[in-house]
Coordinates of C-alpha atoms in Angstrom, one line a residue:
X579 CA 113.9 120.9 120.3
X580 CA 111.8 119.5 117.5
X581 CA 114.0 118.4 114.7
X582 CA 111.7 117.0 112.4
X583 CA 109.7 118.9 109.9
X584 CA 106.4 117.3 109.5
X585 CA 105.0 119.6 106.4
X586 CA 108.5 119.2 104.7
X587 CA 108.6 115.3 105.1
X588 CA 104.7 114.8 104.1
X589 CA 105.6 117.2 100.9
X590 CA 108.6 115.0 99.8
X591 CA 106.7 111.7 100.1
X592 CA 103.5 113.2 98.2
X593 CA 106.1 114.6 95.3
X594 CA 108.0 111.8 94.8
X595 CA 104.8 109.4 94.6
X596 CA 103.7 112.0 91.7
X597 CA 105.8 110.9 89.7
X598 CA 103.9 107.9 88.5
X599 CA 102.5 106.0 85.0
X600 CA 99.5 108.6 84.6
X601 CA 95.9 106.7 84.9
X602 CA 97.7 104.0 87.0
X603 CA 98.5 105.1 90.2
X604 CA 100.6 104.9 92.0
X605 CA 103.1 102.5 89.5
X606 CA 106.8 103.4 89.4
X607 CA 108.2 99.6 88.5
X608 CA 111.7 99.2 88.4
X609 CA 113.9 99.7 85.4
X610 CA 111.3 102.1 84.0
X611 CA 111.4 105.2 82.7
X612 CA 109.2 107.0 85.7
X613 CA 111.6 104.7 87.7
X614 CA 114.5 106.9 86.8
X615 CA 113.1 110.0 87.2
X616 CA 111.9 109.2 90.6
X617 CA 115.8 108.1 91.4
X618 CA 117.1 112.1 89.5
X619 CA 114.6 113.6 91.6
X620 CA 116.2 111.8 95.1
X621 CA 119.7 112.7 94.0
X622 CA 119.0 116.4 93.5
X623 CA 117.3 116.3 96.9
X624 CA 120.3 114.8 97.9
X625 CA 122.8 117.1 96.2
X626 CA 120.6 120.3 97.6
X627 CA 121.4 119.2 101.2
X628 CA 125.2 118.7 100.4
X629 CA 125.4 115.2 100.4
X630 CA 128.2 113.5 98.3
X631 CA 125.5 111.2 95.9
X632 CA 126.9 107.7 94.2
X633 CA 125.2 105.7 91.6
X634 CA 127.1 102.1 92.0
X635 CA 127.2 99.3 89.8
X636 CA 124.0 97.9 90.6
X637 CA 122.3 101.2 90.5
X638 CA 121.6 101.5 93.8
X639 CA 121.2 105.8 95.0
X640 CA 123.3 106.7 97.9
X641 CA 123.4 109.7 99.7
X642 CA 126.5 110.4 101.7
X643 CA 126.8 112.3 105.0
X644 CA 130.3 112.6 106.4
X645 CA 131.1 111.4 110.2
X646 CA 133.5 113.4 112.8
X647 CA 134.9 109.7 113.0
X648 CA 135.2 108.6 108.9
X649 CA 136.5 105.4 109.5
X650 CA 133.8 103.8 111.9
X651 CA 131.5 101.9 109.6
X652 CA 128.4 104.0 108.6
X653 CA 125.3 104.1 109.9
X654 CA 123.0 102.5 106.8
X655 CA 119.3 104.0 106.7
X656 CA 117.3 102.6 103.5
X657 CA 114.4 100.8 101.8
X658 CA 113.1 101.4 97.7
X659 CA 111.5 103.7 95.6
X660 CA 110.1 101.2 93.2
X661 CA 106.9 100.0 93.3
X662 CA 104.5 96.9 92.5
X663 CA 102.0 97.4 89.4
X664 CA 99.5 99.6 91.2
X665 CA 101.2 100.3 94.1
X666 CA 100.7 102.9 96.8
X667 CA 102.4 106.2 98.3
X668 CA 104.3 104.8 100.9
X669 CA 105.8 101.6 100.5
X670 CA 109.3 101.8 100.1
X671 CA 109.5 105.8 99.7
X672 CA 108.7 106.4 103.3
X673 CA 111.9 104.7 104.3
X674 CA 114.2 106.4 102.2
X675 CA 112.7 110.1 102.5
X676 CA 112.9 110.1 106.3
X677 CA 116.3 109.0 106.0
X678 CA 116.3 112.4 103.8
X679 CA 114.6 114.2 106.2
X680 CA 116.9 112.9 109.1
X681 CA 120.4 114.4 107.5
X682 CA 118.4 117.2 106.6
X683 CA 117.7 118.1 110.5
X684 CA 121.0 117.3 111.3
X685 CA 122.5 119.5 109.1
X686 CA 120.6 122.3 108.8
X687 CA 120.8 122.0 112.6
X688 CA 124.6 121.6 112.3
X689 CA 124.6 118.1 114.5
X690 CA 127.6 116.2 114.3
X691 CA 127.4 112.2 114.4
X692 CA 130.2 110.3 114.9
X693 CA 129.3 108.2 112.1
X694 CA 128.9 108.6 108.3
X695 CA 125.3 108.5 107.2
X696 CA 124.4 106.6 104.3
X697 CA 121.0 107.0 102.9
X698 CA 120.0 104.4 100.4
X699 CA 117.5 103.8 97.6
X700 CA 118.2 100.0 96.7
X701 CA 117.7 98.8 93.2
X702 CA 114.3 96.7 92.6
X703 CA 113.5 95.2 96.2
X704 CA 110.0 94.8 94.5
X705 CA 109.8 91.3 92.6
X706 CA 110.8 92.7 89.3
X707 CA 109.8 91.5 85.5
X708 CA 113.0 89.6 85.9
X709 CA 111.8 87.2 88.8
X710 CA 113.8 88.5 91.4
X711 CA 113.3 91.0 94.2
X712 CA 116.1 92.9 96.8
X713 CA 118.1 93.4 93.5
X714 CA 120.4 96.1 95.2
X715 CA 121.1 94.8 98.2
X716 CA 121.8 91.6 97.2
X717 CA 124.7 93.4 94.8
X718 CA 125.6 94.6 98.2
X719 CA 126.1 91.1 99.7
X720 CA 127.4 89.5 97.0
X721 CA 124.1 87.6 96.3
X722 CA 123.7 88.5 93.0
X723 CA 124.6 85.6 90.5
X724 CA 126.0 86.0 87.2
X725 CA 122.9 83.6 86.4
X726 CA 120.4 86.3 87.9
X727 CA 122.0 89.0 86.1
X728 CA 121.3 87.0 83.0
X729 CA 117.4 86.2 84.1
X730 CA 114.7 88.0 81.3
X731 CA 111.8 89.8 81.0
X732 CA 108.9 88.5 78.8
X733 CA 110.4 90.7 75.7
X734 CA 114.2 89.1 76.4
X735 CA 115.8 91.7 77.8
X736 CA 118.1 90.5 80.2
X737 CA 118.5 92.0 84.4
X738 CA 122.0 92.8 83.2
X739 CA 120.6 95.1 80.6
X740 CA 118.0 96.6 82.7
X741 CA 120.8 97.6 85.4
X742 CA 122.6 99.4 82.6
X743 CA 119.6 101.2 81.9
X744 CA 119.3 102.4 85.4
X745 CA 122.7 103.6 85.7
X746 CA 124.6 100.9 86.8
X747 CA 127.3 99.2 85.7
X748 CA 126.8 95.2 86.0
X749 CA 129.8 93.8 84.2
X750 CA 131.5 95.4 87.5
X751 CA 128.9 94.2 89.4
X752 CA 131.8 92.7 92.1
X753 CA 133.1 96.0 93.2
X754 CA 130.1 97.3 95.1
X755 CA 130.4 94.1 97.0
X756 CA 130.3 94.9 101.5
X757 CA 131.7 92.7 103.4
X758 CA 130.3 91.5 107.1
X759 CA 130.7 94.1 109.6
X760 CA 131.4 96.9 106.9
X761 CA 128.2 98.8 108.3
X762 CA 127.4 100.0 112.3
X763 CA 123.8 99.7 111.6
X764 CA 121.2 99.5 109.4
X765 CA 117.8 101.2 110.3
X766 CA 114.5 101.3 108.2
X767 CA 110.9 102.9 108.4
X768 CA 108.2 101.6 106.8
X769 CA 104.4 100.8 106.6
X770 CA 103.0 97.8 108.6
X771 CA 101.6 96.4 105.1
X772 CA 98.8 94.8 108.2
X773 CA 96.4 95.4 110.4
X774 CA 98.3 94.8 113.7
X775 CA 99.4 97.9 114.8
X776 CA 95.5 99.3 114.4
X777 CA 93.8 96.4 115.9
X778 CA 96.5 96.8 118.9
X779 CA 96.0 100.4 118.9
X780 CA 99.6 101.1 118.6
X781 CA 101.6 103.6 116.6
X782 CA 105.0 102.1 116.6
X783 CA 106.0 98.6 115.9
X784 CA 109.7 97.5 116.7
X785 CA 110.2 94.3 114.1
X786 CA 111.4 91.4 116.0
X787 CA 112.5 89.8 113.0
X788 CA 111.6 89.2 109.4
X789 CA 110.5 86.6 107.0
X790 CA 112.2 84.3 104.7
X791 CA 111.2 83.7 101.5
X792 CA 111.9 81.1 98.7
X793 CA 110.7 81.2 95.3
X794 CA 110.5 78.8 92.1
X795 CA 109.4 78.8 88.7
X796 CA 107.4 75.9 87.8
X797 CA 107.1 75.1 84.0
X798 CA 104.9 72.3 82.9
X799 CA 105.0 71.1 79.7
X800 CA 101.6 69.3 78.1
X801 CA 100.6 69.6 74.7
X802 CA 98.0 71.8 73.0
X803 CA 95.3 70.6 70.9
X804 CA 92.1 71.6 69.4
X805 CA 89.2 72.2 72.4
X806 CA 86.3 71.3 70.5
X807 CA 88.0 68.1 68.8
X808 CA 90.1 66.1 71.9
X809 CA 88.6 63.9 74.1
X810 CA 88.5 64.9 78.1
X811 CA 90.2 61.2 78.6
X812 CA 92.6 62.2 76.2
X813 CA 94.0 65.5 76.7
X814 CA 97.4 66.1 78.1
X815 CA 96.0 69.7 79.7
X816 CA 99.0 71.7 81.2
X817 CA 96.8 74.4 82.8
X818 CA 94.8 71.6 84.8
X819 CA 97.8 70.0 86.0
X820 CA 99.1 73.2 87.1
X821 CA 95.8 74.0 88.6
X822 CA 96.2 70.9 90.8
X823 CA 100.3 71.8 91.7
X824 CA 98.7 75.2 92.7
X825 CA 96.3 73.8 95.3
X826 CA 98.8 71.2 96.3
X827 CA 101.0 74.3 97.3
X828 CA 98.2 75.6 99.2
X829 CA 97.5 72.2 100.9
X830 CA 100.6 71.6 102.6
X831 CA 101.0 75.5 103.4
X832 CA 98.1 74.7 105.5
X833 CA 99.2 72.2 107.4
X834 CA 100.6 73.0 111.2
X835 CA 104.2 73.4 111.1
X836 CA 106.8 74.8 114.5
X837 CA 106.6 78.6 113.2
X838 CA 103.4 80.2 110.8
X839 CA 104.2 79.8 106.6
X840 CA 102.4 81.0 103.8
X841 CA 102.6 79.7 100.2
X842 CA 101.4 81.8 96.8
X843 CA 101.2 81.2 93.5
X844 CA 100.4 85.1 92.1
X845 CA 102.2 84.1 88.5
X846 CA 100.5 82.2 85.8
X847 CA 101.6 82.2 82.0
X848 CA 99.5 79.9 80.0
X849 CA 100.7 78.9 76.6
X850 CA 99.0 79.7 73.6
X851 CA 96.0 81.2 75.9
X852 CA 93.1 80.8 73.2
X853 CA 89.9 79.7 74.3
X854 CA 89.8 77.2 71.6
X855 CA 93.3 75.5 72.4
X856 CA 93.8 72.8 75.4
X857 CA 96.4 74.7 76.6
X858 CA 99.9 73.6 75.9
X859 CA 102.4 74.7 78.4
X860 CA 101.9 77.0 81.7
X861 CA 104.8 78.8 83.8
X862 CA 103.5 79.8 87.3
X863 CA 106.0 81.7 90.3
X864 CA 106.0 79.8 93.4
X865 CA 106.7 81.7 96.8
X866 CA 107.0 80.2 100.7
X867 CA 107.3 82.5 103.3
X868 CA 108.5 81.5 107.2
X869 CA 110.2 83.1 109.7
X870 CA 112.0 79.5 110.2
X871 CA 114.5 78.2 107.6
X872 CA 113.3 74.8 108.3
X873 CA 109.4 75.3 107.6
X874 CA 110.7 76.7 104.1
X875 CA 112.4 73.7 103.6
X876 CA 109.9 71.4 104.7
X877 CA 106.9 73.0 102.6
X878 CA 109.1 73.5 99.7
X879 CA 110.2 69.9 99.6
X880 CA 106.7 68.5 100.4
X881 CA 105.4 70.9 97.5
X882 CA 108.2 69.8 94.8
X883 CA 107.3 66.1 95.5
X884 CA 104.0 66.5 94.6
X885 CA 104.3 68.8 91.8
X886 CA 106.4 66.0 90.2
X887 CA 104.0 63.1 91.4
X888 CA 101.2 65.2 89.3
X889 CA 103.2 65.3 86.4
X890 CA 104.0 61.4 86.4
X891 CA 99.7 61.2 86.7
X892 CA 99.0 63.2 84.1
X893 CA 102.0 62.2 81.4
X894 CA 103.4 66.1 81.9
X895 CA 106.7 66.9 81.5
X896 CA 107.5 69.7 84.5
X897 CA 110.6 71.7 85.3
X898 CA 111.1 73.4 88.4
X899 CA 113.7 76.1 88.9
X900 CA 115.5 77.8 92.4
X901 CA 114.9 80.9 91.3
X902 CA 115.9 82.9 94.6
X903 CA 116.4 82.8 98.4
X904 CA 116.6 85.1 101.1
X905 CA 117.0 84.0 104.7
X906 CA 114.9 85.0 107.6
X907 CA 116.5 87.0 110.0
X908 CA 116.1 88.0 114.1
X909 CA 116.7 91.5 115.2
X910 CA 119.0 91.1 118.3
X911 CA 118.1 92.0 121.5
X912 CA 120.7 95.1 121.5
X913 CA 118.7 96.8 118.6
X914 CA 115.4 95.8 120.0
X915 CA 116.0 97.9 122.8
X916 CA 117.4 100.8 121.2
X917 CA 114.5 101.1 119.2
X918 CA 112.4 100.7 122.1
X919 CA 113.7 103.6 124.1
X920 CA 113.8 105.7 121.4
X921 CA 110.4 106.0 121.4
X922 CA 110.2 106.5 124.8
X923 CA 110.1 110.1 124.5
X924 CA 107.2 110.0 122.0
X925 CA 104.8 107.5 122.4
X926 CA 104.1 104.5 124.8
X927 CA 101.7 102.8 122.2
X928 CA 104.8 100.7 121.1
X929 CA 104.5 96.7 120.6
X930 CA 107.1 94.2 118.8
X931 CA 105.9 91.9 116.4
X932 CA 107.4 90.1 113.4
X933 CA 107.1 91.1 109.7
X934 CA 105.8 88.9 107.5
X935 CA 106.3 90.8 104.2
X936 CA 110.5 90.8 103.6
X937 CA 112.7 93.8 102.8
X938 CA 116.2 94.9 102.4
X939 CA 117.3 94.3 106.0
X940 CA 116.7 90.6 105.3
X941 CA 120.0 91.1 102.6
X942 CA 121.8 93.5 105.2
X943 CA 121.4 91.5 107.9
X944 CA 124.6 89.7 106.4
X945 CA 126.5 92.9 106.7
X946 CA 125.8 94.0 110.6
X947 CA 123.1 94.4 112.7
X948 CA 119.7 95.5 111.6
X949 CA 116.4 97.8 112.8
X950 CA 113.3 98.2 111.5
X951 CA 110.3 99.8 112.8
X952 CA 106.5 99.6 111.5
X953 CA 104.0 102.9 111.2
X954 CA 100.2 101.9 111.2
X955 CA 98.8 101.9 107.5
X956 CA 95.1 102.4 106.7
X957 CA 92.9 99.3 107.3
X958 CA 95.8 97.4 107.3
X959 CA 96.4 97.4 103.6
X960 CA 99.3 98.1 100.9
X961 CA 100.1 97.3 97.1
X962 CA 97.3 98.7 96.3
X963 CA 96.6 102.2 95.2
X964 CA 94.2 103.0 98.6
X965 CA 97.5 102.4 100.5
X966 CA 97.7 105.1 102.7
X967 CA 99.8 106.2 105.9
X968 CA 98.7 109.4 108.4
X969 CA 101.1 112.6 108.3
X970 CA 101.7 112.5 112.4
X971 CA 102.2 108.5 111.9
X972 CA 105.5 109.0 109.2
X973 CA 106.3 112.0 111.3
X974 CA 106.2 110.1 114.7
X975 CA 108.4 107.4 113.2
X976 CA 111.2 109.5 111.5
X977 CA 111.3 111.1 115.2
X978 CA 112.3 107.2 116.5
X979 CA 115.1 106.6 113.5
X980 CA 116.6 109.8 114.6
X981 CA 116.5 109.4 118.3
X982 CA 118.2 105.7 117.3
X983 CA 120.9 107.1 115.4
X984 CA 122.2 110.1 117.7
X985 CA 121.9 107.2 120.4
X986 CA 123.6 104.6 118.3
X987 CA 126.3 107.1 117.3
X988 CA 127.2 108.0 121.2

C-alpha cells in the first residue's frame, strides 16, 4: 500500500514557498513578517491533522503525534522554514512538510507507532541578521548563550527581541532545554545543496556524517581620511588590510590537511563606504568548515595568527570575536543501516556520502542519535532562486523517512 501522496506533498511545498517577499523570490528570512506567516500556515496544517501544536520559548513549531507507548522518547523529524536572502523552494521546507505528510499517512491511515512523533520547524537554522544560525535547536541543547541572545542586527535590535517577535519567550529560554537521550531519533530530508547525487546517478543519499563549522567576526580598526589628499605610504587603509586577512583565510584553507576544509569570508561591512574616504573600519564574518574538529582548529588558529600579524604590519588595530561553534558529527553505523534498507523497497540508486553544508542534526546530535538523507537537486545547486527538486525525487524520499520510522518504532 502506497502511503504517500505525491500531488498532496508537492502542493504543500509549492504553498508554503508562496509565501515569499514579492519580486524577491523565494526570501522568507527569519524573524520576518513573511517568516511568521509561513510558521501560522504550518500550525493550521498541523492543527487540521489533529496534531497537539506548541510554540516554545525559542519559537521553535512543533507538531505533536501521540505514541501507543507515551513515555518512550519521541521520534524527532525536522529541518527550517526560513530562508537565505534569495533563497529557493526547498531548502529547509522539504524536511519539515514530509514530516507533515508522514503523520498525515499514518493517520488518516489509522497506523499506530509506538512512539510519539514530533515534527519540527526550528527557529533560524539559516545564518540570521544576528550572526548566528541553528537558533532553535541550539535552545534545544542548551547552546544558546545569554550573550547570543543579546547579539544585534544592523538597526540594534537584539536576537532576544527578535525571538519575542516570533512567538517565543527568551527570558525563559532554559525551560525548552532536552537533555541527552530525551529523543529515540532524529530523522531529516533534505536537498543535496551538490552535485553528487546527479553526477553518481543516484536518487537517495544516506549522510554519513556532517560538517562542522566555526565562525568569527573580524573587526579592524584603521582610520579614514580624505582619498584624493593622503599619501599611499601613509594611509592606515582598513579595507586593504582586511583584503589581505581575507586571502590569508583562503591561503591556509588551501593547504592539505587529514580531512577536506573550506574557509569563507561572504560578510564585509566597510566603514563610512564613500568613494572619496580611505576607508576607516571594516567588519567581515569568517566561516571554517571540516568534518574533523581538529582541521577547524588548526585553520582557525593558523588564520587568527596572521590576521593579527597583518595588523602589527599595517599599524591596525583588529578584534576578533568566537562568534559560534557547532561540532561535526558521524551518523552511527545503526542509523546508517536503517536508512539503507529503507530504501530497499524503492530504489537501489542509493550511495552514502558526507554533507558538507551543516543543519539541525549537527545540534541534535547531542540529544540521541541522528539520520539524514539527501534528494538530488537540479545541477547541483541551492540558495539561490533556480533551486529546484523533482516531484518523484521529494516523493521517493518521504517514502524512505517513513519506512525508517515504522522500522525504528518496532
Amino acid at each position: 500500500m502506497d502511503l504517500i501522496n505525491e500531488t498532496r506533498l508537492w502542493k504543500t511545498i509549492n504553498d508554503l514557498a508562496s509565501i515569499t517577499i514579492e519580486n524577491q523570490p523565494w526570501t522568507r528570512r527569519s524573524f520576518t513578517a513573511k517568516y511568521n506567516e509561513g510558521r501560522e500556515w504550518l500550525k493550521n496544517q498541523m492543527k487540521d491533522i489533529g496534531l497537539e501544536v506548541e510554540v516554545d520559548e525559542a519559537s521553535n513549531v512543533t507538531g505533536r503525534l501521540i505514541g501507543t507507548e507515551p513515555n518512550l522518547p519521541p521520534i524527532v523529524i525536522g529541518s527550517h522554514t526560513d530562508t537565505v536572502p534569495d533563497g529557493g523552494r526547498f531548502d529547509g521546507i522539504a524536511g519539515v512538510l514530509a514530516g507533515l505528510e508522514i503523520v498525515r499517512a499514518l493517520t488518516e491511515n489509522n497506523i499506530s507507532i509506538r512512539h510519539t512523533i514530533e515534527i519540527v520547524d526550528f527557529t533560524a537554522e539559516e545564518p540570521s541578521e544576528y550572526g548566528l544560525s541553528t537558533v532553535g535547536s541550539r535552545a534545544w541543547t542548551g547552546n544558546l548563550s545569554e550573550e547570543m541572545l543579546a547579539y544585534t542586527n544592523s538597526d540594534g535590535q537584539s536576537l532576544s527581541e527578535a525571538i519575542t517577535y516570533a512567538g517565543g519567550d527568551p527570558a525563559h529560554i532554559k525551560q525548552c532545554k532536552r537533555e541527552n537521550g530525551s529523543i529515540a531519533l532524529y530523522l531529516e530530508l533534505h536537498i543535496e545543496q551538490g552535485p553528487v547525487l546527479l553526477r553518481r546517478n543516484a536518487k537517495i543519499g544516506v549522510v554519513t556524517g556532517i560538517v562542522g563549522i566555526q565562525r568569527y567576526k573580524v573587526i579592524v580598526d584603521g582610520l579614514p581620511n580624505h582619498s584624493g589628499t593622503t599619501p599611499m605610504e601613509m594611509r592606515n587603509d582598513a579595507l586593504t588590510a582586511a583584503s589581505e586577512m581575507i586571502l590569508a583565510l583562503e591561503n591556509v584553507a588551501n593547504k592539505e590537511y587529514e580531512q577536506p576544509v573550506v574557509g569563507t569570508v561572504g560578510v564585509i561591512h566597510n566603514f563610512p563606504n564613500a568613494s572619496n574616504v580611505v576607508p576607516g573600519k571594516v567588519e567581515f564574518a569568517v566561516e571554517i568548515r571540516s568534518i574533523s574538529d581538529g582541521v577547524i582548529d588548526a585553520v582557525g588558529t593558523e588564520f587568527l595568527s596572521q590576521v593579527k600579524n597583518i595588523a602589527s604590519k599595517r599599524d591596525m588595530k583588529v578584534i576578533t570575536e568566537n562568534v559560534s561553534r557547532s561540532a561535526p558529527i558521524v551518523v552511527s553505523n545503526e542509523i546508517k543501516q536503517l536508512l539503507t534498507k529503507s530504501c530497499s523497497s524503492i530504489t537501489n540508486k542509493v550511495i552514502e556520502l558526507p554533507s558538507g553544508a551543516g543543519h539541525d542534526a549537527n545540534q541534535m546530535s547531542l540529544l540521541g542519535p541522528v539520520g539524514m538523507i539527501f534528494i538530488p537537486c537540479k545541477d547541483g545547486r541551492s540558495h539561490c532562486p533556480e533551486e529546484w527538486a523533482e516531484k518523484e525525487d521529494l516523493y521517493l524520499g518521504t517514502k524512505v523517512l517513513l519506512n525508517a520510522v515504522l522500522a525504528f518504532s518496532k
